[in-house]
Amino acid sequence: MIHDSGTVTHVFRVRGGRVLVVKKPSEAEVKAFAQRLMETHSRSKADRTKMRLMASEILRLLKPSLSYRDLYEITGIPESVLCRYARGSIIPSFEQAAQILSRIALSIDLSYLLRDLVEKEKSPIIDLLRVLKDPYVARLLSIILVLELTGKEVSKIIATAEAVLPLATMLSLEFNAPIILVKRKSYPGVQYYSTSFMKSPKDVETLYLDRDLLSRRDKVLVLSDVVYSGRTLEAVLELLSKSRAEITDIIVVLGLGDMWRERLEEYNVKVLTVIPFTI
C-alpha cells in the first residue's frame, strides 16, 4: 500500500498460485480511516449508498481468491454475514461499510501483490497492461486507490502513458473527472503545453498536453505506470506547472530500481511498489 503501517499477520494462497500478504492495522488507524470515509460520503443519500455498494463490491472481488474465513480474519465480520454481503442478498449499513472498506484498504499489501504479478509475467519488459490483465485485480486496485484518495478533490486525471488508461478510466468514473493523456505527438490546429527532455544521450523526446483541457482552477491526479530514471515524469510535472493546475497527488504503479528517487524527491511521488532493477 501507499503507507507502511501495520505488521504482516497472514499470508494467503490465492487463485492462480499467487500469494496475498495481509497486514493488521491498529484500531486507531481503522477508526480514523472509517471516520474520513463517512465524512466524505455523508453529503447525500446517493453518496452513502455508493459507499455501501462499494463495500459489497470489494468483498465480491476478493471472494474468488479468499475464503469467507479469510475475509473474517481481515474484516472481523461473521462469515454468515459476509456471505450475504458478497452475494448481494443484503448490503452493509453505512457504518459497517466504512469499517469493511477501512480494514481492507489498510490490510491488503498492494506492494507485495503487484510485485507478485510482475514476477509471474516473467517478461524483460514491464507492461502494466499485461500486469493488470485480470480485470478483477485492476478493479481492486482502483477501489483501494479511491479509498486512499478519499477527501481529496480531483477534477482531472493526467495519464502519462496509454498503458495506464484502463486504471485511469476506473478512477475517472469514481471521481467524475475527465482523463487527459500525455501525448508524444502533436497535431495541427491544437494548442499544447510542450516540453522536451533527454531520454538518452541520443534520444530527445517531446511531450504535449492540450492547453484547452487544463486550467489553473483544476486539481489534478497524475497517474503513471512505471518510473525508472524519473525523466519522463519530471517532464510531465513541468508541463503541469505551465498550466498552473494544482497537483492533488502523483501516483506511480511500479517503480523500477532507485534511480528516480533523487530526481523526484521534491514532488512527493507515491510509488505503490518498487521492483529491483537488474541488467
PDB file of C-alpha atoms in Angstrom:
ATOM      1  CA  MET A   1       0.000   0.000   0.000  1.00  0.00           C
ATOM      2  CA  ILE A   2       0.944   3.679  -0.098  1.00  0.00           C
ATOM      3  CA  HIS A   3       1.620   3.567   3.636  1.00  0.00           C
ATOM      4  CA  ASP A   4       3.765   1.134   5.601  1.00  0.00           C
ATOM      5  CA  SER A   5       1.908   0.899   8.879  1.00  0.00           C
ATOM      6  CA  GLY A   6       0.920  -2.416  10.389  1.00  0.00           C
ATOM      7  CA  THR A   7       2.671  -5.760  10.556  1.00  0.00           C
ATOM      8  CA  VAL A   8       2.236  -8.869   8.446  1.00  0.00           C
ATOM      9  CA  THR A   9      -0.083 -11.278  10.200  1.00  0.00           C
ATOM     10  CA  HIS A  10      -1.379 -13.521   7.417  1.00  0.00           C
ATOM     11  CA  VAL A  11      -0.134 -14.915   4.132  1.00  0.00           C
ATOM     12  CA  PHE A  12      -2.981 -16.252   1.988  1.00  0.00           C
ATOM     13  CA  ARG A  13      -2.582 -18.542  -1.018  1.00  0.00           C
ATOM     14  CA  VAL A  14      -4.990 -17.225  -3.637  1.00  0.00           C
ATOM     15  CA  ARG A  15      -6.244 -18.089  -7.106  1.00  0.00           C
ATOM     16  CA  GLY A  16      -3.569 -18.782  -9.718  1.00  0.00           C
ATOM     17  CA  GLY A  17      -0.950 -19.738  -7.133  1.00  0.00           C
ATOM     18  CA  ARG A  18      -0.420 -16.125  -6.070  1.00  0.00           C
ATOM     19  CA  VAL A  19       0.194 -15.025  -2.506  1.00  0.00           C
ATOM     20  CA  LEU A  20      -1.699 -12.228  -0.764  1.00  0.00           C
ATOM     21  CA  VAL A  21       0.003 -10.638   2.214  1.00  0.00           C
ATOM     22  CA  VAL A  22      -2.294  -9.010   4.771  1.00  0.00           C
ATOM     23  CA  LYS A  23      -1.269  -6.573   7.494  1.00  0.00           C
ATOM     24  CA  LYS A  24      -3.110  -5.929  10.740  1.00  0.00           C
ATOM     25  CA  PRO A  25      -3.790  -2.219  11.224  1.00  0.00           C
ATOM     26  CA  SER A  26      -4.293  -0.725  14.652  1.00  0.00           C
ATOM     27  CA  GLU A  27      -7.821   0.048  15.823  1.00  0.00           C
ATOM     28  CA  ALA A  28      -6.906   3.743  15.900  1.00  0.00           C
ATOM     29  CA  GLU A  29      -5.949   3.602  12.209  1.00  0.00           C
ATOM     30  CA  VAL A  30      -9.177   1.824  11.290  1.00  0.00           C
ATOM     31  CA  LYS A  31     -11.270   4.300  13.283  1.00  0.00           C
ATOM     32  CA  ALA A  32      -9.568   7.318  11.696  1.00  0.00           C
ATOM     33  CA  PHE A  33      -9.886   5.909   8.172  1.00  0.00           C
ATOM     34  CA  ALA A  34     -13.546   4.969   8.682  1.00  0.00           C
ATOM     35  CA  GLN A  35     -14.311   8.422  10.053  1.00  0.00           C
ATOM     36  CA  ARG A  36     -12.750  10.035   6.977  1.00  0.00           C
ATOM     37  CA  LEU A  37     -14.809   7.812   4.678  1.00  0.00           C
ATOM     38  CA  MET A  38     -18.061   8.606   6.485  1.00  0.00           C
ATOM     39  CA  GLU A  39     -17.399  12.343   6.492  1.00  0.00           C
ATOM     40  CA  THR A  40     -16.696  12.336   2.755  1.00  0.00           C
ATOM     41  CA  HIS A  41     -19.683  10.151   1.790  1.00  0.00           C
ATOM     42  CA  SER A  42     -22.316  11.568   4.131  1.00  0.00           C
ATOM     43  CA  ARG A  43     -23.257  14.537   1.973  1.00  0.00           C
ATOM     44  CA  SER A  44     -26.182  12.807   0.266  1.00  0.00           C
ATOM     45  CA  LYS A  45     -28.140   9.571   0.266  1.00  0.00           C
ATOM     46  CA  ALA A  46     -26.592   8.742  -3.119  1.00  0.00           C
ATOM     47  CA  ASP A  47     -23.067   9.088  -1.684  1.00  0.00           C
ATOM     48  CA  ARG A  48     -23.930   6.925   1.321  1.00  0.00           C
ATOM     49  CA  THR A  49     -25.470   4.239  -0.905  1.00  0.00           C
ATOM     50  CA  LYS A  50     -22.454   4.350  -3.218  1.00  0.00           C
ATOM     51  CA  MET A  51     -20.121   3.582  -0.317  1.00  0.00           C
ATOM     52  CA  ARG A  52     -22.339   0.727   0.883  1.00  0.00           C
ATOM     53  CA  LEU A  53     -22.333  -0.800  -2.604  1.00  0.00           C
ATOM     54  CA  MET A  54     -18.558  -0.352  -2.864  1.00  0.00           C
ATOM     55  CA  ALA A  55     -18.110  -2.405   0.309  1.00  0.00           C
ATOM     56  CA  SER A  56     -20.160  -5.234  -1.220  1.00  0.00           C
ATOM     57  CA  GLU A  57     -18.220  -4.980  -4.466  1.00  0.00           C
ATOM     58  CA  ILE A  58     -14.814  -5.229  -2.840  1.00  0.00           C
ATOM     59  CA  LEU A  59     -15.956  -8.359  -0.972  1.00  0.00           C
ATOM     60  CA  ARG A  60     -17.119  -9.887  -4.273  1.00  0.00           C
ATOM     61  CA  LEU A  61     -13.749  -9.052  -5.851  1.00  0.00           C
ATOM     62  CA  LEU A  62     -11.865 -10.755  -3.036  1.00  0.00           C
ATOM     63  CA  LYS A  63     -14.166 -13.766  -2.656  1.00  0.00           C
ATOM     64  CA  PRO A  64     -12.860 -15.784  -5.668  1.00  0.00           C
ATOM     65  CA  SER A  65      -9.387 -15.594  -4.124  1.00  0.00           C
ATOM     66  CA  LEU A  66     -10.178 -15.769  -0.411  1.00  0.00           C
ATOM     67  CA  SER A  67     -12.469 -17.925   1.684  1.00  0.00           C
ATOM     68  CA  TYR A  68     -15.089 -16.424   3.982  1.00  0.00           C
ATOM     69  CA  ARG A  69     -12.840 -17.475   6.855  1.00  0.00           C
ATOM     70  CA  ASP A  70     -10.026 -15.414   5.326  1.00  0.00           C
ATOM     71  CA  LEU A  71     -12.345 -12.435   4.900  1.00  0.00           C
ATOM     72  CA  TYR A  72     -13.445 -12.811   8.526  1.00  0.00           C
ATOM     73  CA  GLU A  73      -9.778 -12.623   9.577  1.00  0.00           C
ATOM     74  CA  ILE A  74      -9.446  -9.336   7.671  1.00  0.00           C
ATOM     75  CA  THR A  75     -12.752  -7.656   8.496  1.00  0.00           C
ATOM     76  CA  GLY A  76     -13.837  -9.225  11.799  1.00  0.00           C
ATOM     77  CA  ILE A  77     -17.354  -9.718  10.394  1.00  0.00           C
ATOM     78  CA  PRO A  78     -19.004 -13.160  10.850  1.00  0.00           C
ATOM     79  CA  GLU A  79     -18.746 -15.446   7.826  1.00  0.00           C
ATOM     80  CA  SER A  80     -22.527 -15.846   7.507  1.00  0.00           C
ATOM     81  CA  VAL A  81     -22.936 -12.064   7.220  1.00  0.00           C
ATOM     82  CA  LEU A  82     -20.020 -11.733   4.786  1.00  0.00           C
ATOM     83  CA  CYS A  83     -21.641 -14.379   2.593  1.00  0.00           C
ATOM     84  CA  ARG A  84     -24.850 -12.367   2.338  1.00  0.00           C
ATOM     85  CA  TYR A  85     -22.901  -9.157   1.591  1.00  0.00           C
ATOM     86  CA  ALA A  86     -20.768 -10.798  -1.110  1.00  0.00           C
ATOM     87  CA  ARG A  87     -23.796 -12.425  -2.763  1.00  0.00           C
ATOM     88  CA  GLY A  88     -25.730  -9.173  -2.726  1.00  0.00           C
ATOM     89  CA  SER A  89     -28.591 -10.548  -0.630  1.00  0.00           C
ATOM     90  CA  ILE A  90     -28.180  -7.514   1.611  1.00  0.00           C
ATOM     91  CA  ILE A  91     -25.793  -4.578   1.635  1.00  0.00           C
ATOM     92  CA  PRO A  92     -23.879  -3.326   4.686  1.00  0.00           C
ATOM     93  CA  SER A  93     -25.103  -0.377   6.689  1.00  0.00           C
ATOM     94  CA  PHE A  94     -23.286   2.909   6.133  1.00  0.00           C
ATOM     95  CA  GLU A  95     -21.191   2.449   9.293  1.00  0.00           C
ATOM     96  CA  GLN A  96     -20.500  -1.237   8.558  1.00  0.00           C
ATOM     97  CA  ALA A  97     -19.426  -0.364   5.008  1.00  0.00           C
ATOM     98  CA  ALA A  98     -16.943   2.177   6.354  1.00  0.00           C
ATOM     99  CA  GLN A  99     -15.472  -0.491   8.647  1.00  0.00           C
ATOM    100  CA  ILE A 100     -15.193  -3.065   5.839  1.00  0.00           C
ATOM    101  CA  LEU A 101     -13.561  -0.648   3.413  1.00  0.00           C
ATOM    102  CA  SER A 102     -11.195   0.726   6.055  1.00  0.00           C
ATOM    103  CA  ARG A 103      -9.973  -2.671   7.211  1.00  0.00           C
ATOM    104  CA  ILE A 104      -9.465  -3.963   3.666  1.00  0.00           C
ATOM    105  CA  ALA A 105      -7.732  -0.798   2.441  1.00  0.00           C
ATOM    106  CA  LEU A 106      -5.392  -0.768   5.443  1.00  0.00           C
ATOM    107  CA  SER A 107      -4.761  -4.526   5.412  1.00  0.00           C
ATOM    108  CA  ILE A 108      -4.028  -5.631   1.853  1.00  0.00           C
ATOM    109  CA  ASP A 109      -0.364  -5.198   0.927  1.00  0.00           C
ATOM    110  CA  LEU A 110      -0.635  -3.847  -2.620  1.00  0.00           C
ATOM    111  CA  SER A 111       3.139  -3.645  -2.919  1.00  0.00           C
ATOM    112  CA  TYR A 112       3.511  -7.394  -2.464  1.00  0.00           C
ATOM    113  CA  LEU A 113       0.574  -8.155  -4.760  1.00  0.00           C
ATOM    114  CA  LEU A 114       1.938  -6.011  -7.602  1.00  0.00           C
ATOM    115  CA  ARG A 115       5.458  -7.435  -7.277  1.00  0.00           C
ATOM    116  CA  ASP A 116       3.996 -10.924  -7.402  1.00  0.00           C
ATOM    117  CA  LEU A 117       2.032 -10.085 -10.559  1.00  0.00           C
ATOM    118  CA  VAL A 118       5.154  -8.694 -12.256  1.00  0.00           C
ATOM    119  CA  GLU A 119       7.199 -11.761 -11.352  1.00  0.00           C
ATOM    120  CA  LYS A 120       4.502 -14.056 -12.721  1.00  0.00           C
ATOM    121  CA  GLU A 121       4.784 -12.334 -16.120  1.00  0.00           C
ATOM    122  CA  LYS A 122       8.477 -13.350 -16.465  1.00  0.00           C
ATOM    123  CA  SER A 123       8.948 -10.697 -19.125  1.00  0.00           C
ATOM    124  CA  PRO A 124      12.036  -8.470 -19.645  1.00  0.00           C
ATOM    125  CA  ILE A 125       9.675  -5.557 -20.369  1.00  0.00           C
ATOM    126  CA  ILE A 126       7.263  -4.355 -17.709  1.00  0.00           C
ATOM    127  CA  ASP A 127       3.922  -3.646 -19.371  1.00  0.00           C
ATOM    128  CA  LEU A 128       1.179  -2.538 -16.981  1.00  0.00           C
ATOM    129  CA  LEU A 129      -1.482  -3.777 -19.407  1.00  0.00           C
ATOM    130  CA  ARG A 130      -0.076  -7.293 -19.002  1.00  0.00           C
ATOM    131  CA  VAL A 131       0.487  -6.983 -15.246  1.00  0.00           C
ATOM    132  CA  LEU A 132      -3.113  -5.878 -14.660  1.00  0.00           C
ATOM    133  CA  LYS A 133      -4.725  -8.004 -17.372  1.00  0.00           C
ATOM    134  CA  ASP A 134      -7.046  -9.550 -14.756  1.00  0.00           C
ATOM    135  CA  PRO A 135      -9.945  -7.044 -14.556  1.00  0.00           C
ATOM    136  CA  TYR A 136     -10.719  -8.119 -11.000  1.00  0.00           C
ATOM    137  CA  VAL A 137      -7.214  -7.192  -9.851  1.00  0.00           C
ATOM    138  CA  ALA A 138      -7.377  -3.887 -11.726  1.00  0.00           C
ATOM    139  CA  ARG A 139     -10.743  -3.053 -10.160  1.00  0.00           C
ATOM    140  CA  LEU A 140      -9.493  -3.994  -6.695  1.00  0.00           C
ATOM    141  CA  LEU A 141      -6.507  -1.681  -7.189  1.00  0.00           C
ATOM    142  CA  SER A 142      -8.738   1.166  -8.368  1.00  0.00           C
ATOM    143  CA  ILE A 143     -11.066   0.851  -5.358  1.00  0.00           C
ATOM    144  CA  ILE A 144      -8.181   0.886  -2.899  1.00  0.00           C
ATOM    145  CA  LEU A 145      -6.707   3.949  -4.625  1.00  0.00           C
ATOM    146  CA  VAL A 146     -10.097   5.677  -4.443  1.00  0.00           C
ATOM    147  CA  LEU A 147     -10.211   4.923  -0.722  1.00  0.00           C
ATOM    148  CA  GLU A 148      -6.690   6.276  -0.249  1.00  0.00           C
ATOM    149  CA  LEU A 149      -7.708   9.491  -2.021  1.00  0.00           C
ATOM    150  CA  THR A 150     -10.901   9.931  -0.006  1.00  0.00           C
ATOM    151  CA  GLY A 151     -11.496  13.565   0.865  1.00  0.00           C
ATOM    152  CA  LYS A 152      -9.229  14.905  -1.887  1.00  0.00           C
ATOM    153  CA  GLU A 153     -10.642  16.904  -4.770  1.00  0.00           C
ATOM    154  CA  VAL A 154      -9.788  15.655  -8.263  1.00  0.00           C
ATOM    155  CA  SER A 155     -11.140  17.448 -11.347  1.00  0.00           C
ATOM    156  CA  LYS A 156      -8.792  15.959 -13.982  1.00  0.00           C
ATOM    157  CA  ILE A 157      -6.689  12.795 -14.239  1.00  0.00           C
ATOM    158  CA  ILE A 158      -3.394  13.039 -16.103  1.00  0.00           C
ATOM    159  CA  ALA A 159      -2.435   9.692 -17.661  1.00  0.00           C
ATOM    160  CA  THR A 160       1.261   9.703 -18.533  1.00  0.00           C
ATOM    161  CA  ALA A 161       1.036   6.735 -20.928  1.00  0.00           C
ATOM    162  CA  GLU A 162      -1.566   4.633 -22.734  1.00  0.00           C
ATOM    163  CA  ALA A 163      -0.724   1.641 -20.511  1.00  0.00           C
ATOM    164  CA  VAL A 164      -2.320   3.371 -17.527  1.00  0.00           C
ATOM    165  CA  LEU A 165      -5.571   4.293 -19.326  1.00  0.00           C
ATOM    166  CA  PRO A 166      -7.661   1.291 -18.132  1.00  0.00           C
ATOM    167  CA  LEU A 167      -6.870   2.094 -14.497  1.00  0.00           C
ATOM    168  CA  ALA A 168      -7.314   5.823 -15.132  1.00  0.00           C
ATOM    169  CA  THR A 169     -10.751   5.110 -16.623  1.00  0.00           C
ATOM    170  CA  MET A 170     -11.893   3.312 -13.465  1.00  0.00           C
ATOM    171  CA  LEU A 171     -10.684   6.212 -11.318  1.00  0.00           C
ATOM    172  CA  SER A 172     -12.262   8.708 -13.708  1.00  0.00           C
ATOM    173  CA  LEU A 173     -15.680   7.139 -13.173  1.00  0.00           C
ATOM    174  CA  GLU A 174     -15.295   7.308  -9.386  1.00  0.00           C
ATOM    175  CA  PHE A 175     -14.197  10.958  -9.321  1.00  0.00           C
ATOM    176  CA  ASN A 176     -16.280  12.097 -12.304  1.00  0.00           C
ATOM    177  CA  ALA A 177     -13.040  13.562 -13.639  1.00  0.00           C
ATOM    178  CA  PRO A 178     -12.032  13.630 -17.325  1.00  0.00           C
ATOM    179  CA  ILE A 179      -8.790  11.942 -18.398  1.00  0.00           C
ATOM    180  CA  ILE A 180      -6.050  13.882 -20.182  1.00  0.00           C
ATOM    181  CA  LEU A 181      -3.444  11.743 -21.908  1.00  0.00           C
ATOM    182  CA  VAL A 182       0.113  12.999 -22.194  1.00  0.00           C
ATOM    183  CA  LYS A 183       0.899  12.817 -25.914  1.00  0.00           C
ATOM    184  CA  ARG A 184       4.130  12.073 -27.774  1.00  0.00           C
ATOM    185  CA  LYS A 185       2.886  13.659 -30.999  1.00  0.00           C
ATOM    186  CA  SER A 186       1.287  16.999 -31.809  1.00  0.00           C
ATOM    187  CA  TYR A 187      -1.495  17.629 -34.303  1.00  0.00           C
ATOM    188  CA  PRO A 188      -2.168  20.703 -36.482  1.00  0.00           C
ATOM    189  CA  GLY A 189      -4.703  23.155 -35.168  1.00  0.00           C
ATOM    190  CA  VAL A 190      -4.341  22.125 -31.498  1.00  0.00           C
ATOM    191  CA  GLN A 191      -2.511  24.274 -28.975  1.00  0.00           C
ATOM    192  CA  TYR A 192      -0.320  22.462 -26.467  1.00  0.00           C
ATOM    193  CA  TYR A 193       1.867  22.885 -23.461  1.00  0.00           C
ATOM    194  CA  SER A 194       5.068  21.155 -24.543  1.00  0.00           C
ATOM    195  CA  THR A 195       8.465  20.260 -23.153  1.00  0.00           C
ATOM    196  CA  SER A 196      11.470  18.305 -24.424  1.00  0.00           C
ATOM    197  CA  PHE A 197      13.966  16.276 -22.443  1.00  0.00           C
ATOM    198  CA  MET A 198      16.919  13.942 -22.993  1.00  0.00           C
ATOM    199  CA  LYS A 199      15.564  10.425 -22.719  1.00  0.00           C
ATOM    200  CA  SER A 200      19.007   9.041 -23.508  1.00  0.00           C
ATOM    201  CA  PRO A 201      22.279  10.533 -24.861  1.00  0.00           C
ATOM    202  CA  LYS A 202      20.965  10.075 -28.423  1.00  0.00           C
ATOM    203  CA  ASP A 203      17.227  10.413 -27.884  1.00  0.00           C
ATOM    204  CA  VAL A 204      15.272  13.611 -27.255  1.00  0.00           C
ATOM    205  CA  GLU A 205      11.571  13.209 -26.532  1.00  0.00           C
ATOM    206  CA  THR A 206       8.881  15.893 -26.602  1.00  0.00           C
ATOM    207  CA  LEU A 207       5.685  15.661 -24.543  1.00  0.00           C
ATOM    208  CA  TYR A 208       2.426  17.517 -25.160  1.00  0.00           C
ATOM    209  CA  LEU A 209      -0.655  18.414 -23.094  1.00  0.00           C
ATOM    210  CA  ASP A 210      -3.726  20.009 -24.682  1.00  0.00           C
ATOM    211  CA  ARG A 211      -3.943  23.607 -23.477  1.00  0.00           C
ATOM    212  CA  ASP A 212      -7.725  23.837 -23.693  1.00  0.00           C
ATOM    213  CA  LEU A 213      -8.239  20.835 -21.394  1.00  0.00           C
ATOM    214  CA  LEU A 214      -6.402  22.290 -18.384  1.00  0.00           C
ATOM    215  CA  SER A 215      -6.759  25.470 -16.362  1.00  0.00           C
ATOM    216  CA  ARG A 216      -5.343  26.910 -13.170  1.00  0.00           C
ATOM    217  CA  ARG A 217      -8.626  26.006 -11.439  1.00  0.00           C
ATOM    218  CA  ASP A 218      -8.060  22.273 -11.985  1.00  0.00           C
ATOM    219  CA  LYS A 219      -6.959  19.869  -9.273  1.00  0.00           C
ATOM    220  CA  VAL A 220      -5.200  17.003 -10.993  1.00  0.00           C
ATOM    221  CA  LEU A 221      -4.271  13.444 -10.132  1.00  0.00           C
ATOM    222  CA  VAL A 222      -1.172  12.317 -12.013  1.00  0.00           C
ATOM    223  CA  LEU A 223      -1.211   8.584 -12.746  1.00  0.00           C
ATOM    224  CA  SER A 224       1.897   6.879 -14.144  1.00  0.00           C
ATOM    225  CA  ASP A 225       2.622   3.263 -14.973  1.00  0.00           C
ATOM    226  CA  VAL A 226       6.379   2.751 -14.497  1.00  0.00           C
ATOM    227  CA  VAL A 227       9.136   5.073 -13.317  1.00  0.00           C
ATOM    228  CA  TYR A 228      12.828   4.270 -13.877  1.00  0.00           C
ATOM    229  CA  SER A 229      15.060   7.331 -14.309  1.00  0.00           C
ATOM    230  CA  GLY A 230      12.261   9.765 -13.460  1.00  0.00           C
ATOM    231  CA  ARG A 231      12.958  11.953 -16.500  1.00  0.00           C
ATOM    232  CA  THR A 232       9.587  11.384 -18.175  1.00  0.00           C
ATOM    233  CA  LEU A 233       7.555  12.001 -15.020  1.00  0.00           C
ATOM    234  CA  GLU A 234       9.639  15.081 -14.229  1.00  0.00           C
ATOM    235  CA  ALA A 235       8.857  16.419 -17.723  1.00  0.00           C
ATOM    236  CA  VAL A 236       5.121  15.758 -17.196  1.00  0.00           C
ATOM    237  CA  LEU A 237       5.221  17.724 -13.938  1.00  0.00           C
ATOM    238  CA  GLU A 238       7.000  20.560 -15.763  1.00  0.00           C
ATOM    239  CA  LEU A 239       4.146  20.609 -18.285  1.00  0.00           C
ATOM    240  CA  LEU A 240       1.611  20.849 -15.461  1.00  0.00           C
ATOM    241  CA  SER A 241       3.497  23.741 -13.895  1.00  0.00           C
ATOM    242  CA  LYS A 242       2.995  25.664 -17.149  1.00  0.00           C
ATOM    243  CA  SER A 243      -0.759  25.172 -16.869  1.00  0.00           C
ATOM    244  CA  ARG A 244      -0.689  26.267 -13.197  1.00  0.00           C
ATOM    245  CA  ALA A 245      -3.101  23.464 -12.325  1.00  0.00           C
ATOM    246  CA  GLU A 246      -2.871  22.218  -8.742  1.00  0.00           C
ATOM    247  CA  ILE A 247      -1.485  18.713  -8.301  1.00  0.00           C
ATOM    248  CA  THR A 248      -3.554  16.738  -5.798  1.00  0.00           C
ATOM    249  CA  ASP A 249      -1.481  13.550  -5.911  1.00  0.00           C
ATOM    250  CA  ILE A 250       1.142  11.790  -8.014  1.00  0.00           C
ATOM    251  CA  ILE A 251       0.762   8.004  -8.081  1.00  0.00           C
ATOM    252  CA  VAL A 252       3.086   5.593  -9.861  1.00  0.00           C
ATOM    253  CA  VAL A 253       2.074   1.941 -10.002  1.00  0.00           C
ATOM    254  CA  LEU A 254       5.576   0.458 -10.422  1.00  0.00           C
ATOM    255  CA  GLY A 255       8.978   1.857  -9.539  1.00  0.00           C
ATOM    256  CA  LEU A 256      11.947   0.206 -11.254  1.00  0.00           C
ATOM    257  CA  GLY A 257      15.118   0.430  -9.170  1.00  0.00           C
ATOM    258  CA  ASP A 258      16.026   3.578  -7.216  1.00  0.00           C
ATOM    259  CA  MET A 259      17.452   5.945  -9.832  1.00  0.00           C
ATOM    260  CA  TRP A 260      14.265   8.018  -9.851  1.00  0.00           C
ATOM    261  CA  ARG A 261      14.245   8.805  -6.122  1.00  0.00           C
ATOM    262  CA  GLU A 262      16.668  11.738  -6.079  1.00  0.00           C
ATOM    263  CA  ARG A 263      15.261  13.309  -9.251  1.00  0.00           C
ATOM    264  CA  LEU A 264      11.658  13.233  -7.962  1.00  0.00           C
ATOM    265  CA  GLU A 265      12.371  13.820  -4.273  1.00  0.00           C
ATOM    266  CA  GLU A 266      10.722  17.257  -4.123  1.00  0.00           C
ATOM    267  CA  TYR A 267       7.452  16.085  -5.703  1.00  0.00           C
ATOM    268  CA  ASN A 268       6.146  13.682  -3.039  1.00  0.00           C
ATOM    269  CA  VAL A 269       5.569  10.891  -5.566  1.00  0.00           C
ATOM    270  CA  LYS A 270       3.696   7.864  -4.207  1.00  0.00           C
ATOM    271  CA  VAL A 271       5.017   4.634  -5.732  1.00  0.00           C
ATOM    272  CA  LEU A 272       2.856   1.594  -4.982  1.00  0.00           C
ATOM    273  CA  THR A 273       5.675  -0.928  -5.323  1.00  0.00           C
ATOM    274  CA  VAL A 274       9.379  -0.866  -6.142  1.00  0.00           C
ATOM    275  CA  ILE A 275      10.959  -3.674  -8.138  1.00  0.00           C
ATOM    276  CA  PRO A 276      14.761  -4.158  -8.136  1.00  0.00           C
ATOM    277  CA  PHE A 277      16.370  -3.328 -11.462  1.00  0.00           C
ATOM    278  CA  THR A 278      18.845  -5.857 -12.784  1.00  0.00           C
ATOM    279  CA  ILE A 279      20.848  -5.558 -16.009  1.00  0.00           C
TER     280      ILE A 279
END
